[in-house]
Each structure stands twice: as C-alpha cells, then as structure tokens.
Amino acid sequence: MPGMVLFGRRWSLASDDLVFPGSFELFLRVLSWIASLTLYLVHRRKLDCPSGALLSTYLVVLLVLLAVIICTVLAMVCVSMRGTICNPGPRKSMAKLLYVRLALFLPEMVWASLGAFWVVKGIQCDKTVVIGIITTVIVSWIVLAATMVTIFVVFDPLGGLTSPHPPGCPEHLDSNNSSQLLTGLKTAAKSVWETRVMFCCCCVVQDDNARVAFSSMADLFSTYFSDTDLVPSDIAAGFTLLHQQQDNINNSLEPQEVVTHFPGQSQEADLDAEVENCHHFMPFAAAAYGWPLYIYRNPFTGLCRIGGDCCRSRETEHAAVEGDQHSCHFASILKTTGLQYRDFIHISFHNKVYELPFIVVLDHRKEAVVVAVRGTLSLQDVLTDLSAESENIELDAELQDCVAHKGIAQAARYVYRRLVNDGILSQAFSVAPEYRLVLVGHSLGAGAAALLAIMLRKAYPQVRAYAFSPPRGLLSKSLYEHSKDFIVSLILGMDVIPRLSVTNMEDLKRRILRVIANCNKPKYKILLHGCWYGLFGGNPDNSPTELDEANQRALTQPLLGEQSLLTRCSPGYSSSDSPLDSPTKYPPLYPPGRIIHLEEESGSGRFGCCSAARYRARWAHEAEFGKILIGPKMLTDHLPDIVNQALDRVVADRTACVSCPGQGGPPTAVA
C-alpha cells in the first residue's frame, strides 16, 4: 500500500511487493551468471570453432549484462524491505529502480534473440559450449515471459485515472466537477468488474438472469474495493495479522468459569432432539450434490460403487429424474441416503443462474416428505451466491420488512414454482398424506431451503427446515425472528459462510485497514511469519492490535496512498458514503432460525482430520456470528463431509455420555 504509479498510471503492485519475486529472480540470475562465467573460463580455448569469436563476445557481453541486472535486482530487493506497509517513504527510489530494470529488458531481449538465432542456425562448436548457450537463452526467455505475465497480472484497468500530481485532485475543483468525476469512476469500475466477471464465467449461458447476476456482482465488487488503495498482498498481510491478533486475544482470556446457569431439562431435551434430527437429515442435504461429492468422499471406491448404475437405462424405475443423463447422480443419491427407487418423487439436476437442483423423497423413518436443495457446485451457483443485493419477498403473513438476499430469494422462488405449480408436492402427499414437510440444504441450498420454508409455511403449517452452514446475509430481522419457530440452523466451528454478509465484509475490510495501519513491521516479515504460524503454529505475533485515538479518527477516511485516485480526494467523501452501508440496497441481514453451534473442544492439529476432533453442541445467538474469523479451518469447516463427520462424532459422544452411569448428559451452554 499504496499501489505504485509507473508510466503515469497506478498498478496493482506495491513498492514492498518485490522482496520475494526479486529474491527468486536474484537466485536465478546469480546461478546463471556463475554458470556462464564457468563456461567461459573453462571452455574459452574451445571457442576456436566457426563463429567462435561471436560466441566469445556473446558470453562476455552476457556476463556484463547479468552483472548489471544482478546489481539492479539486489538494490530493488533491499529497497523493498524498507519501511512498513503504510510508510512507503523509505522506498521512494523504487520507481527509478524499476525504470532501470525495465530498460535492461531491451538489451537482454536483443541478446536472447541473437542467442536463439545462433541456436536455430546451428553452432558447429564444442557440445558443452552449445548446451551452455542454449541454457542461457532458455533462462533468459523464461524470465522475459514471466515478466510479461506479471505485467499482465498487476495491470490495473482503472490505473489511467491516477493523477501523479496533487493539483489534479478534485479538491481543486468545484463540488459539481468532483461529483461528476466520482460518478465517472464508479461507472468505469463497475464496467471493468463486469467484464472480468463475464470473462471468468464465459461458459455460462448468457440469458437475462445471468446478465442481471453479472451486473449485481460487478456492482458489489466495484463498490467494495473502490474506497481503498489496497493491493492483493496487503490483504494477505491483513489476514495473517488478524489471525494472530485473534489468537493473541483468545490466549489472553482467562479460562471460563463453570456456568452457573444450566439449561433446563426441556431445553436440553430439545437440543438433543434437534441434534439427532440434524444428524438424520444431513445425508439428504449431502445427497443433493450428486456424484461429485460422493466421489470426493470416497476417492478410491466411489467410482466403482456407482459405476454399475451409470449409463444404465432405468427409465421405467425413475422417470422423474431430470438433468441426469447418465444416472450417476441418482446412483450416488441412492448410496448416500440408503433409500429405495420407489421412495423418490422427483429429482432435478437442472442448473442455471437462480435455478438450483433439488430432490424430493419420502423418508419413512421420520415420516416426512423431504425436499433437499443443492448448495454451490457450479459457476451458475456462484453467480446466485454473489447477487447480494436485498429485495422484498411477498408473504401472506403479517410481517413488516420482509427482505432477503436477492439471489437466494430468486432461487427459492424457482424451487417453489416447481414444487407447487408443477404439482410435485401434491404428488408426494398423495402417496403419503399423513407425512410432514421437511426442507433441508447445505450452504446456498440451506439459504434456499430456509426461504422456501417461509414461503410454504401458510400452506404447510407443520413445515420444518434444517439449514446446514447457511449464509449469514439471508433474512431481515423480522424474518429471522419469525423463522425461529420452524427453522434450525447448524454451524460448525469457524465456518466462514455463516459469518459472511455484506455488512461483515465491510467490517472485515475496516479491520484489515486498522491492523496494517498500526503494524510497524515490513510486509515480507509479516507474510513469512504468517505462513510459518499458519502451517506450524507457535507464538502469534505480538504486534500492537489497537490504534491510538488519532489513528482511529484517521481511519474514518479510507487509507489512501501517495498517489490517490482522483475521486478519492473528493472533499465531501466519508466512509459512510459507501453503497455497502446503504440501508436500502445492503441492509443488515441475519441467518435463519435457531442456531446450533458445534464447537471444537480438542483439536486435531491445524489441518487435522475432523474425525480426530471432539465437538460439543450448544444453542447459540446470531450475534456470535457477527464477525468473520480468520483461521486454518474457516473454509474446511464448511465442507459438507466435514459437517457430516462432526455430527457423527457429536451424536456418538452424546449417546455414550447419556448412557454413562451417574451422568445425565453433556454440559451444554445456552446463549
């Protein structure tokens, strides 16, 4: 931080980002220089072949050129180590060094081209000399190619709006011109992000829903990154600092005293019942993922187990299967749930933006019609996830402020239309009229299942929903309170998705700005210590984590670099101007229903197997998930197979504990 300004434009590269790539290039260059010098000194008497004088000259000039490059790169590495993330002053000479380094690419390219020409032409000389020349040419072109790729990666399409001179700042313009510049930058940023999203999702069918999703994602990303001058390595350093800060705080806490308020028997019994229900219905949510998850969970035997059913025609046995051309999905669902063919009412693996796969089955053990909605498994699902604007949903219930996540609400409406308008639920209840309706899902599917339960509540008053690892940014406050009567959410450990919302992401950005602004260590040391700590543990960094009052006030404005984007100098700017703080477009949203939190009691190592960990179940309040936690398990705790293993362990431990003489059950905290 900030992004460097070269050739009159900003780049997504900071002056302290060159320590590691520079050290790697320095290592290659020194090896190449030593090899070339050895080749010249040992074999110079063998250069009496045709064109030997040219080869001798080539090696001498190459040695001189490599020496100059080594000195330049060494200077760049040393300068890049100076200062801190928010103090680029000691690195002000970096731009000049980069200009020198880039200028050296021209003679290097010319010399590499000459070497390539001689190699292609064929050199009639000592074989060792020829191999040495070929090696130097290959290394030179590899470095040149890597440099071109790096330039492409760090290129900022909006960098041309950077002004290298302070007089260009809008503070010298009137408020009208400043506002126009701000609007123009926002429009340009959204257009750039929309192009990026469309490029990444080029294989997605470009229908109306996809175009709406592209626009929503571009709006979200351009807004989120518009008010800071962060480069990717700054964010990585912020994550490592936050992780260690969290562990420092946790280590400083005193051991919790024995809870004086124990849950009543009714609450304990209710928790036991709901944990058992979650354990029973989780396989249905996992089954909705089809064969990819089944193969992932059974990498050595999965394909053999379902291979016999793949590509086998069973149209008479499951005519209601949609979007499963080779029957592999159906075969994996049968293996996962243990049900029979006749228990399936409908299976849909049709997948588009805002249109999720789902299955409808009869669960005779629980006497329920189970609708399982699939979670994120495709680019179309990612587009649905990231359509994070809020929209009103129409309900017959007398509730105010019925607002939900736009993408998930659209997906829930699609499944609702299929279930109701296509008569799928009517068909299921015609077979089992005395059964109740249960909706389940994991991740994105959990959010859709929860909204679907709210939509179907009036028609099916006994409806229940079990949302496994649901997204936090789903329901408005009124819908969240309403959903507590019939929805149960289950969250494992440090899972990031139940803590993920637009509001929490904005909070995470501010926390990253806060820790990197207050850190007095260079970035390369932060990243090195962070990688070591993340992989092997040890003592967290003891860097200060709180800002003094002056710095706290300074961070009410976005952190800007030496050269700021024109619009960021707007005199009327404040952090509250961000659309992410807009109560109409991005209001605070909450997870669905009552929450069961599976907390890890004894770890299995930083990346250990879940089966070796022990968990305890407890009721939790949504406020406990109001902040994104950084840790090695923040992603793995979201995986459906990890959730399933944790539930297996919790149910086994609770059953064993209840059966122990003189024990009435495991202690459980209640929020």
XYZ file of C-alpha atoms in Angstrom:
671
model
C 0.000 0.000 0.000
C -0.319 2.217 -1.951
C -0.272 0.843 -5.481
C 2.788 2.062 -7.387
C 2.486 4.721 -10.068
C 4.557 3.931 -13.151
C 4.251 5.477 -16.613
C 1.541 7.788 -15.332
C -0.836 5.081 -14.106
C -1.458 3.062 -10.971
C -0.583 -0.651 -10.862
C -1.836 -3.399 -8.528
C 1.643 -3.693 -7.095
C 3.140 -2.005 -4.045
C 6.759 -0.978 -3.643
C 7.192 -3.596 -0.877
C 5.915 -6.480 -3.034
C 9.240 -7.147 -4.759
C 11.090 -8.907 -1.947
C 10.038 -12.455 -2.832
C 9.898 -12.234 -6.662
C 13.107 -10.191 -6.618
C 14.868 -12.743 -4.422
C 13.766 -15.553 -6.719
C 14.995 -13.712 -9.809
C 18.218 -12.859 -7.996
C 18.748 -16.546 -7.241
C 18.223 -17.489 -10.898
C 20.422 -14.664 -12.162
C 23.316 -15.471 -9.824
C 23.174 -19.138 -10.818
C 23.072 -18.153 -14.486
C 25.985 -15.733 -14.046
C 28.123 -18.326 -12.241
C 27.295 -20.967 -14.870
C 28.091 -18.578 -17.732
C 31.348 -17.478 -16.107
C 32.368 -21.087 -15.512
C 31.500 -21.960 -19.090
C 33.575 -19.078 -20.418
C 36.617 -19.663 -18.215
C 36.730 -23.434 -18.651
C 35.887 -23.651 -22.347
C 37.156 -20.389 -23.826
C 40.034 -22.243 -25.514
C 37.493 -24.429 -27.273
C 35.891 -21.419 -28.947
C 38.175 -21.714 -31.981
C 35.323 -23.190 -33.973
C 33.447 -21.300 -36.716
C 31.696 -18.260 -35.173
C 33.766 -18.857 -32.047
C 34.663 -15.162 -31.800
C 30.979 -14.263 -31.893
C 30.188 -16.799 -29.164
C 33.027 -15.477 -27.027
C 31.723 -11.933 -27.450
C 28.195 -13.159 -26.678
C 29.309 -14.716 -23.392
C 31.350 -11.679 -22.329
C 28.505 -9.253 -23.008
C 26.073 -11.641 -21.329
C 28.234 -11.726 -18.196
C 28.375 -7.924 -18.077
C 24.622 -7.643 -18.680
C 23.832 -10.223 -15.996
C 26.102 -8.432 -13.524
C 24.247 -5.150 -14.097
C 20.895 -6.915 -13.758
C 22.006 -8.649 -10.544
C 23.087 -5.341 -9.018
C 19.796 -3.711 -10.021
C 17.637 -6.547 -8.692
C 19.654 -6.666 -5.465
C 19.054 -2.953 -4.967
C 15.336 -3.451 -5.624
C 15.115 -6.220 -3.029
C 16.971 -4.157 -0.424
C 14.794 -1.095 -1.024
C 11.611 -3.197 -0.997
C 12.492 -4.429 2.501
C 12.435 -0.917 3.919
C 9.592 0.835 5.666
C 6.190 -0.594 6.515
C 3.001 -1.173 4.583
C 1.660 2.305 5.335
C 5.046 4.045 5.284
C 6.360 3.828 1.709
C 8.676 6.825 2.188
C 11.882 4.776 2.600
C 11.030 3.063 -0.695
C 10.596 6.221 -2.789
C 13.544 5.243 -5.025
C 11.782 2.030 -6.083
C 10.130 3.632 -9.116
C 13.515 4.718 -10.526
C 14.978 1.257 -9.938
C 12.034 -0.307 -11.732
C 12.530 2.004 -14.706
C 16.182 0.919 -14.836
C 15.231 -2.735 -14.541
C 12.631 -2.457 -17.282
C 15.127 -0.642 -19.505
C 17.557 -3.546 -19.089
C 14.995 -5.851 -20.634
C 15.637 -4.300 -24.041
C 19.306 -5.333 -24.376
C 18.508 -8.624 -22.663
C 15.788 -9.328 -25.214
C 18.109 -8.422 -28.084
C 20.863 -10.647 -26.720
C 18.436 -13.533 -26.070
C 17.168 -13.180 -29.658
C 20.715 -13.341 -31.017
C 21.387 -16.414 -28.924
C 18.174 -18.038 -30.166
C 19.148 -17.198 -33.771
C 22.543 -18.850 -33.389
C 20.987 -21.891 -31.759
C 18.465 -22.284 -34.581
C 21.129 -21.681 -37.217
C 23.241 -24.434 -35.722
C 26.541 -23.888 -33.947
C 29.444 -26.044 -35.027
C 31.366 -25.953 -31.795
C 32.132 -27.907 -28.619
C 28.997 -29.700 -27.391
C 29.339 -28.367 -23.842
C 29.551 -24.792 -25.135
C 26.481 -25.310 -27.299
C 24.483 -26.724 -24.359
C 25.610 -23.795 -22.192
C 24.499 -21.247 -24.792
C 21.143 -22.983 -25.192
C 20.636 -22.985 -21.407
C 21.351 -19.257 -21.076
C 18.963 -18.498 -23.931
C 16.194 -20.599 -22.354
C 16.646 -18.979 -18.929
C 16.565 -15.507 -20.463
C 13.319 -16.177 -22.325
C 11.719 -17.790 -19.258
C 12.465 -14.651 -17.213
C 11.144 -12.436 -20.005
C 7.962 -14.492 -20.306
C 7.448 -14.441 -16.524
C 7.883 -10.666 -16.558
C 5.231 -10.263 -19.259
C 2.808 -12.436 -17.289
C 3.494 -10.393 -14.153
C 2.818 -7.133 -16.011
C -0.479 -8.548 -17.235
C -1.467 -9.667 -13.717
C -0.650 -6.368 -11.964
C -2.164 -4.193 -14.686
C -4.990 -2.085 -13.267
C -7.562 -1.098 -15.933
C -8.553 1.882 -13.789
C -4.958 2.943 -13.228
C -5.142 5.509 -16.008
C -7.394 7.614 -13.779
C -4.493 8.138 -11.363
C -3.041 11.603 -11.274
C 0.654 11.801 -10.448
C 0.353 15.427 -9.444
C -1.593 16.680 -6.457
C -3.017 19.660 -8.357
C -5.128 17.204 -10.283
C -7.026 16.286 -7.173
C -10.713 17.227 -7.145
C -10.127 19.300 -4.041
C -9.021 21.959 -6.542
C -12.297 21.524 -8.422
C -15.737 22.660 -7.503
C -18.135 20.206 -5.909
C -20.062 19.675 -9.163
C -16.988 18.595 -11.122
C -15.838 16.457 -8.206
C -19.196 14.696 -8.130
C -19.044 14.082 -11.860
C -15.567 12.578 -11.537
C -16.744 10.353 -8.694
C -19.711 9.123 -10.740
C -17.480 8.538 -13.754
C -15.015 6.461 -11.759
C -17.774 4.352 -10.227
C -19.234 3.696 -13.665
C -15.819 2.784 -15.079
C -15.066 0.493 -12.115
C -18.383 -1.317 -12.496
C -17.779 -1.775 -16.230
C -14.307 -3.228 -15.585
C -15.605 -5.659 -12.961
C -18.491 -6.701 -15.188
C -16.020 -7.507 -17.955
C -13.916 -9.549 -15.524
C -16.935 -11.476 -14.265
C -18.165 -12.203 -17.795
C -14.692 -13.407 -18.786
C -14.465 -15.746 -15.768
C -17.984 -17.051 -16.445
C -17.687 -17.240 -20.218
C -19.101 -20.783 -20.232
C -22.316 -19.673 -18.500
C -25.324 -19.281 -20.786
C -25.899 -15.549 -21.314
C -29.600 -15.312 -20.519
C -31.435 -12.488 -18.723
C -30.787 -13.934 -15.257
C -27.066 -14.274 -15.977
C -26.826 -10.681 -17.165
C -28.603 -9.457 -14.042
C -26.235 -11.533 -11.887
C -23.178 -10.158 -13.741
C -24.365 -6.626 -13.050
C -25.038 -7.367 -9.358
C -21.597 -8.944 -8.854
C -19.848 -6.088 -10.656
C -21.710 -3.547 -8.540
C -20.759 -5.366 -5.337
C -17.065 -5.784 -6.187
C -16.571 -2.297 -7.597
C -18.206 -0.801 -4.510
C -16.259 -2.939 -2.058
C -12.832 -2.102 -3.471
C -13.492 1.475 -4.561
C -12.579 3.374 -1.395
C -9.185 1.862 -0.530
C -5.773 1.765 -2.116
C -5.015 -1.848 -1.251
C -3.076 -4.320 -3.369
C -3.606 -8.105 -3.023
C -0.521 -8.611 -0.866
C -1.843 -6.012 1.609
C -4.995 -8.082 2.032
C -2.919 -11.244 2.568
C -0.831 -9.452 5.202
C -4.023 -8.195 6.846
C -5.399 -11.728 7.045
C -2.244 -13.040 8.721
C -2.239 -10.173 11.215
C -5.927 -10.668 12.033
C -5.396 -14.400 12.534
C -2.601 -13.810 15.013
C -4.497 -10.980 16.689
C -7.461 -13.311 17.277
C -5.203 -15.967 18.780
C -3.500 -13.378 20.980
C -6.870 -12.274 22.325
C -8.010 -15.867 22.875
C -4.774 -16.756 24.671
C -5.127 -13.759 26.972
C -8.615 -14.746 28.092
C -8.929 -16.412 31.454
C -10.293 -19.970 31.464
C -14.058 -19.848 31.584
C -15.525 -20.477 34.968
C -18.206 -23.036 35.490
C -21.500 -21.766 34.126
C -23.852 -21.037 36.957
C -26.935 -21.194 34.782
C -27.539 -24.643 33.343
C -30.144 -25.246 30.680
C -33.405 -26.666 31.813
C -34.373 -30.212 31.028
C -36.745 -29.071 28.288
C -34.025 -27.059 26.556
C -31.539 -29.909 26.907
C -34.042 -32.412 25.548
C -34.896 -30.042 22.696
C -31.215 -29.696 21.824
C -30.737 -33.459 21.887
C -33.747 -33.938 19.626
C -32.660 -31.274 17.151
C -29.081 -32.545 17.017
C -30.427 -36.007 16.269
C -32.692 -34.540 13.566
C -29.750 -32.684 12.034
C -27.736 -35.896 12.078
C -30.580 -37.709 10.334
C -31.259 -35.109 7.631
C -27.676 -34.083 6.821
C -27.198 -37.037 4.395
C -30.152 -35.740 2.363
C -28.513 -32.319 2.050
C -25.243 -34.004 1.035
C -27.017 -36.295 -1.428
C -28.320 -33.259 -3.336
C -24.750 -32.600 -4.524
C -24.866 -35.820 -6.579
C -21.885 -37.830 -7.718
C -19.141 -35.109 -7.362
C -19.437 -35.070 -3.563
C -19.812 -38.857 -3.406
C -16.582 -39.353 -5.392
C -14.845 -36.730 -3.229
C -15.868 -38.552 -0.046
C -14.944 -41.956 -1.488
C -11.987 -41.228 -3.780
C -10.815 -44.843 -4.094
C -14.067 -46.807 -4.125
C -16.739 -44.278 -5.095
C -16.448 -44.694 -8.842
C -16.613 -48.467 -8.573
C -19.671 -48.306 -6.330
C -21.754 -46.138 -8.627
C -20.129 -47.159 -11.902
C -22.526 -50.043 -12.393
C -25.524 -47.719 -12.357
C -24.019 -45.045 -14.589
C -25.073 -45.189 -18.241
C -27.672 -47.835 -17.394
C -31.173 -47.202 -18.690
C -33.795 -47.273 -15.934
C -36.457 -45.013 -17.404
C -39.290 -47.104 -16.010
C -37.810 -47.019 -12.497
C -37.113 -43.316 -12.201
C -38.864 -41.370 -14.933
C -38.988 -38.293 -12.685
C -35.213 -37.760 -12.866
C -34.350 -34.516 -14.640
C -30.932 -33.395 -15.857
C -29.092 -36.655 -15.039
C -28.290 -38.080 -18.451
C -26.056 -40.931 -17.255
C -27.851 -41.737 -13.979
C -24.635 -41.133 -11.997
C -26.296 -38.523 -9.780
C -29.168 -40.884 -8.995
C -26.805 -43.754 -8.231
C -24.838 -41.618 -5.765
C -28.054 -40.386 -4.099
C -29.165 -43.969 -3.552
C -25.825 -44.817 -1.953
C -25.797 -41.697 0.247
C -29.370 -41.895 1.562
C -29.825 -45.675 1.626
C -33.346 -45.269 0.204
C -35.080 -47.328 -2.483
C -36.055 -46.286 -6.005
C -39.726 -46.100 -5.058
C -39.003 -43.528 -2.311
C -38.048 -40.816 -4.815
C -40.756 -38.474 -6.036
C -38.688 -36.090 -8.136
C -35.007 -35.438 -8.824
C -33.915 -32.316 -10.714
C -30.326 -31.512 -11.627
C -31.330 -28.658 -13.917
C -28.948 -25.823 -13.060
C -28.900 -22.218 -14.245
C -28.437 -18.847 -12.592
C -31.136 -18.527 -9.872
C -32.257 -22.115 -10.613
C -30.960 -24.783 -8.229
C -31.108 -28.593 -8.393
C -33.263 -30.306 -5.778
C -34.619 -33.720 -4.830
C -37.948 -34.753 -3.292
C -38.027 -38.067 -1.401
C -40.141 -39.945 1.108
C -38.407 -40.529 4.432
C -40.359 -43.326 6.087
C -38.222 -43.354 9.227
C -39.176 -39.773 10.124
C -42.494 -39.897 8.234
C -41.564 -36.862 6.199
C -41.578 -35.585 2.651
C -38.030 -34.272 2.363
C -37.047 -31.576 -0.124
C -33.249 -31.194 -0.331
C -31.825 -28.213 -2.236
C -28.272 -28.393 -3.563
C -25.593 -25.951 -2.458
C -22.909 -24.224 -4.515
C -21.283 -26.518 -7.082
C -21.125 -24.538 -10.346
C -20.375 -21.085 -11.710
C -24.113 -20.525 -12.024
C -24.429 -21.139 -8.281
C -21.590 -18.703 -7.568
C -23.440 -16.032 -9.534
C -26.527 -16.756 -7.446
C -24.462 -16.503 -4.240
C -22.934 -13.175 -5.166
C -26.157 -11.458 -6.204
C -26.016 -9.965 -2.735
C -28.460 -7.101 -3.070
C -31.613 -7.261 -0.994
C -35.157 -7.488 -2.280
C -38.619 -7.739 -0.789
C -40.396 -11.069 -0.708
C -44.166 -11.256 -0.673
C -45.662 -13.301 2.136
C -49.201 -13.809 3.334
C -48.013 -13.478 6.929
C -48.454 -10.099 8.573
C -44.797 -9.187 8.812
C -43.011 -5.943 8.164
C -39.661 -5.560 6.482
C -39.751 -8.882 4.602
C -36.359 -8.537 2.936
C -33.944 -11.282 1.856
C -30.799 -11.958 -0.175
C -31.742 -11.347 -3.802
C -30.009 -14.294 -5.460
C -31.134 -16.858 -2.892
C -34.684 -15.456 -2.878
C -34.840 -15.871 -6.665
C -33.594 -19.451 -6.352
C -36.167 -20.212 -3.639
C -38.943 -18.828 -5.861
C -37.813 -21.119 -8.681
C -37.974 -24.217 -6.459
C -41.321 -23.010 -5.048
C -42.793 -22.772 -8.550
C -41.541 -26.234 -9.412
C -42.889 -27.777 -6.208
C -46.282 -26.063 -6.233
C -47.116 -25.192 -9.831
C -45.781 -28.452 -11.273
C -47.634 -30.473 -8.631
C -44.555 -32.200 -7.204
C -45.596 -31.692 -3.579
C -49.168 -32.682 -4.367
C -47.880 -35.904 -5.860
C -45.739 -36.599 -2.782
C -48.568 -36.021 -0.307
C -50.957 -38.053 -2.402
C -48.642 -41.007 -1.747
C -48.106 -40.181 1.956
C -50.827 -37.749 3.121
C -50.005 -38.153 6.814
C -46.335 -37.157 6.414
C -44.985 -33.713 7.300
C -42.856 -31.470 5.052
C -39.143 -31.080 5.836
C -36.803 -28.836 3.837
C -33.023 -29.267 4.056
C -29.955 -27.896 2.346
C -26.302 -27.040 2.791
C -24.684 -23.639 2.166
C -26.545 -21.957 -0.706
C -29.073 -24.794 -0.536
C -29.558 -24.083 3.175
C -30.480 -20.470 2.442
C -32.872 -21.509 -0.321
C -34.451 -24.209 1.884
C -34.977 -21.695 4.715
C -36.658 -19.164 2.424
C -38.689 -21.939 0.848
C -39.932 -22.990 4.292
C -41.031 -19.413 4.979
C -42.898 -19.296 1.658
C -44.623 -22.662 2.274
C -45.456 -22.087 5.941
C -49.037 -20.991 5.348
C -49.891 -23.970 3.109
C -47.984 -26.434 5.314
C -48.143 -25.194 8.950
C -46.110 -28.175 10.210
C -43.195 -27.467 7.854
C -39.694 -27.760 9.314
C -36.357 -26.723 7.810
C -32.805 -27.736 8.688
C -30.217 -25.354 7.278
C -26.647 -26.664 7.389
C -23.937 -23.980 7.236
C -26.312 -21.288 5.899
C -25.071 -17.874 4.769
C -25.439 -15.128 7.330
C -26.661 -12.444 4.940
C -30.042 -14.061 4.271
C -33.024 -12.647 6.211
C -34.137 -9.318 7.611
C -34.542 -9.026 11.368
C -38.297 -9.642 11.293
C -37.956 -12.730 9.092
C -35.146 -14.012 11.293
C -37.347 -13.766 14.403
C -40.273 -15.319 12.512
C -38.163 -18.258 11.334
C -37.147 -19.344 14.854
C -40.395 -21.283 15.255
C -39.730 -23.770 12.452
C -36.116 -23.483 11.193
C -32.955 -24.837 12.805
C -29.516 -23.879 11.506
C -26.372 -25.870 12.254
C -22.948 -24.218 12.109
C -19.605 -25.956 12.539
C -16.617 -24.345 14.232
C -15.053 -21.386 12.416
C -17.053 -21.826 9.203
C -16.797 -18.536 7.293
C -20.057 -18.768 5.300
C -22.440 -18.386 8.301
C -20.435 -15.279 9.161
C -20.402 -13.934 5.616
C -22.557 -10.963 4.700
C -22.023 -7.634 3.004
C -22.044 -5.917 6.392
C -19.459 -8.314 7.828
C -17.274 -7.983 4.736
C -17.251 -4.219 5.175
C -16.321 -4.747 8.827
C -13.519 -7.121 7.754
C -12.155 -4.505 5.377
C -12.053 -1.913 8.143
C -10.317 -4.382 10.477
C -7.697 -5.129 7.811
C -7.088 -1.411 7.334
C -6.794 -1.000 11.083
C -4.238 -3.748 11.693
C -1.983 -2.953 8.742
C -2.067 0.768 9.560
C -0.915 0.008 13.086
C 1.707 -2.628 12.239
C 5.325 -1.487 12.424
C 6.857 -4.456 10.584
C 7.691 -4.707 6.869
C 5.316 -6.735 4.756
C 7.738 -9.518 3.906
C 8.280 -10.280 7.612
C 4.530 -10.285 8.207
C 3.949 -12.771 5.390
C 6.869 -15.033 6.343
C 5.829 -15.223 9.995
C 2.188 -15.625 8.995
C 2.931 -18.580 6.715
C 5.055 -20.258 9.385
C 2.413 -19.647 12.056
C -0.408 -20.884 9.833
C 1.420 -24.089 8.923
C 3.278 -24.985 12.096
C 1.780 -22.853 14.855
C 3.966 -21.315 17.512
C 3.608 -17.938 19.177
C 1.423 -15.353 17.449
C 2.940 -12.019 16.547
C 2.874 -9.586 19.459
C 2.463 -6.514 17.250
C 0.110 -3.866 18.650
C -3.512 -4.502 17.696
C -5.182 -1.288 18.800
C -4.821 2.187 17.374
C -4.444 5.350 19.334
C -7.271 7.865 19.177
C -5.674 9.922 16.407
C -5.221 6.918 14.125
C -8.739 5.729 14.838
C -10.049 9.091 13.641
C -7.831 8.932 10.574
C -9.325 5.604 9.564
C -12.815 7.063 9.307
C -11.471 8.110 5.906
C -10.195 5.406 3.546
C -6.459 4.750 3.645
C -5.000 6.393 0.549
C -1.565 6.061 -0.982
C 0.892 8.703 -2.096
C -0.905 8.932 -5.423
C -4.671 8.695 -4.952
C -7.404 8.142 -7.451
C -8.986 11.406 -8.434
C -12.366 10.612 -6.935
C -10.890 9.596 -3.582
C -9.827 13.185 -2.991
C -13.402 14.374 -3.030
C -13.784 16.884 -0.181
C -17.164 15.552 0.734
C -16.105 11.937 0.981
C -16.662 9.882 4.098
C -16.723 6.141 4.711
C -20.475 6.294 5.215
C -20.853 7.240 1.535
C -20.121 3.660 0.540
C -23.154 1.913 -1.005
C -22.209 -1.105 1.081
C -23.527 0.864 4.053
C -26.772 1.688 2.243
C -29.719 0.520 4.380
C -31.891 0.073 1.272
C -29.524 -1.825 -1.022
C -27.433 -3.733 1.528
C -29.322 -3.760 4.856
C -28.095 -5.915 7.757
C -29.226 -9.500 7.195
C -29.258 -12.477 9.545
C -29.053 -16.291 9.420
C -32.268 -18.306 9.577
C -33.916 -19.819 12.643
C -32.435 -21.042 15.901
C -28.755 -21.861 15.706
C -26.909 -24.945 16.908
C -23.176 -24.342 17.065
C -20.787 -27.291 17.053
C -17.709 -26.019 18.899
C -14.398 -27.833 18.765
C -13.223 -28.883 22.221
C -9.958 -30.662 21.420
C -8.186 -30.052 18.153
C -6.584 -32.476 15.770
C -3.791 -30.181 14.635
C -4.057 -27.110 12.479
C -5.107 -29.085 9.417
C -6.047 -32.338 11.111
C -8.719 -34.795 10.202
C -12.148 -33.930 11.543
C -12.724 -37.435 12.879
C -9.938 -36.883 15.437
C -11.552 -33.719 16.823
C -14.173 -33.557 19.561
C -17.125 -31.183 19.460
C -19.876 -30.048 21.761
C -23.287 -28.835 20.633
C -24.947 -25.787 22.122
C -27.603 -23.250 21.275
C -26.052 -20.006 20.030
C -27.230 -16.489 19.289
C -26.823 -14.931 15.860
C -24.684 -12.128 17.338
C -21.914 -14.688 17.930
C -21.509 -14.866 14.148
C -21.383 -11.130 13.608
C -17.667 -11.094 12.785
C -15.616 -13.055 10.256
C -12.942 -15.161 11.961
C -9.618 -15.895 10.278
C -8.140 -19.348 10.796
C -6.936 -22.523 9.062
C -10.362 -24.176 9.365
C -12.526 -21.274 8.235
C -13.005 -22.970 4.843
C -12.746 -26.670 5.690
C -15.410 -26.375 8.412
C -17.872 -25.518 5.653
C -17.411 -28.701 3.622
C -20.475 -30.981 3.824
C -18.470 -34.132 4.520
C -16.672 -32.394 7.420
C -20.027 -31.257 8.830
C -21.342 -34.801 8.498
C -18.317 -36.282 10.300
C -18.634 -33.727 13.104
C -22.317 -34.593 13.539
C -21.445 -38.285 13.672
C -18.940 -37.589 16.429
C -21.276 -35.329 18.420
C -24.146 -37.812 18.316
C -21.847 -40.700 19.267
C -20.353 -38.746 22.186
C -23.726 -37.571 23.470
C -25.149 -41.076 23.236
C -22.160 -42.520 25.091
C -22.327 -39.778 27.721
C -26.044 -40.265 28.326
C -25.537 -43.997 28.747
C -22.739 -43.494 31.318
C -23.836 -44.309 34.884
C -24.427 -41.235 37.018
C -24.385 -38.804 34.080
C -27.409 -37.187 32.652
C -25.860 -35.750 29.565
C -23.088 -33.465 28.450
C -22.961 -29.923 29.745
C -24.419 -27.552 27.246
C -24.200 -23.790 27.128
C -27.225 -21.794 26.128
C -26.960 -18.386 24.586
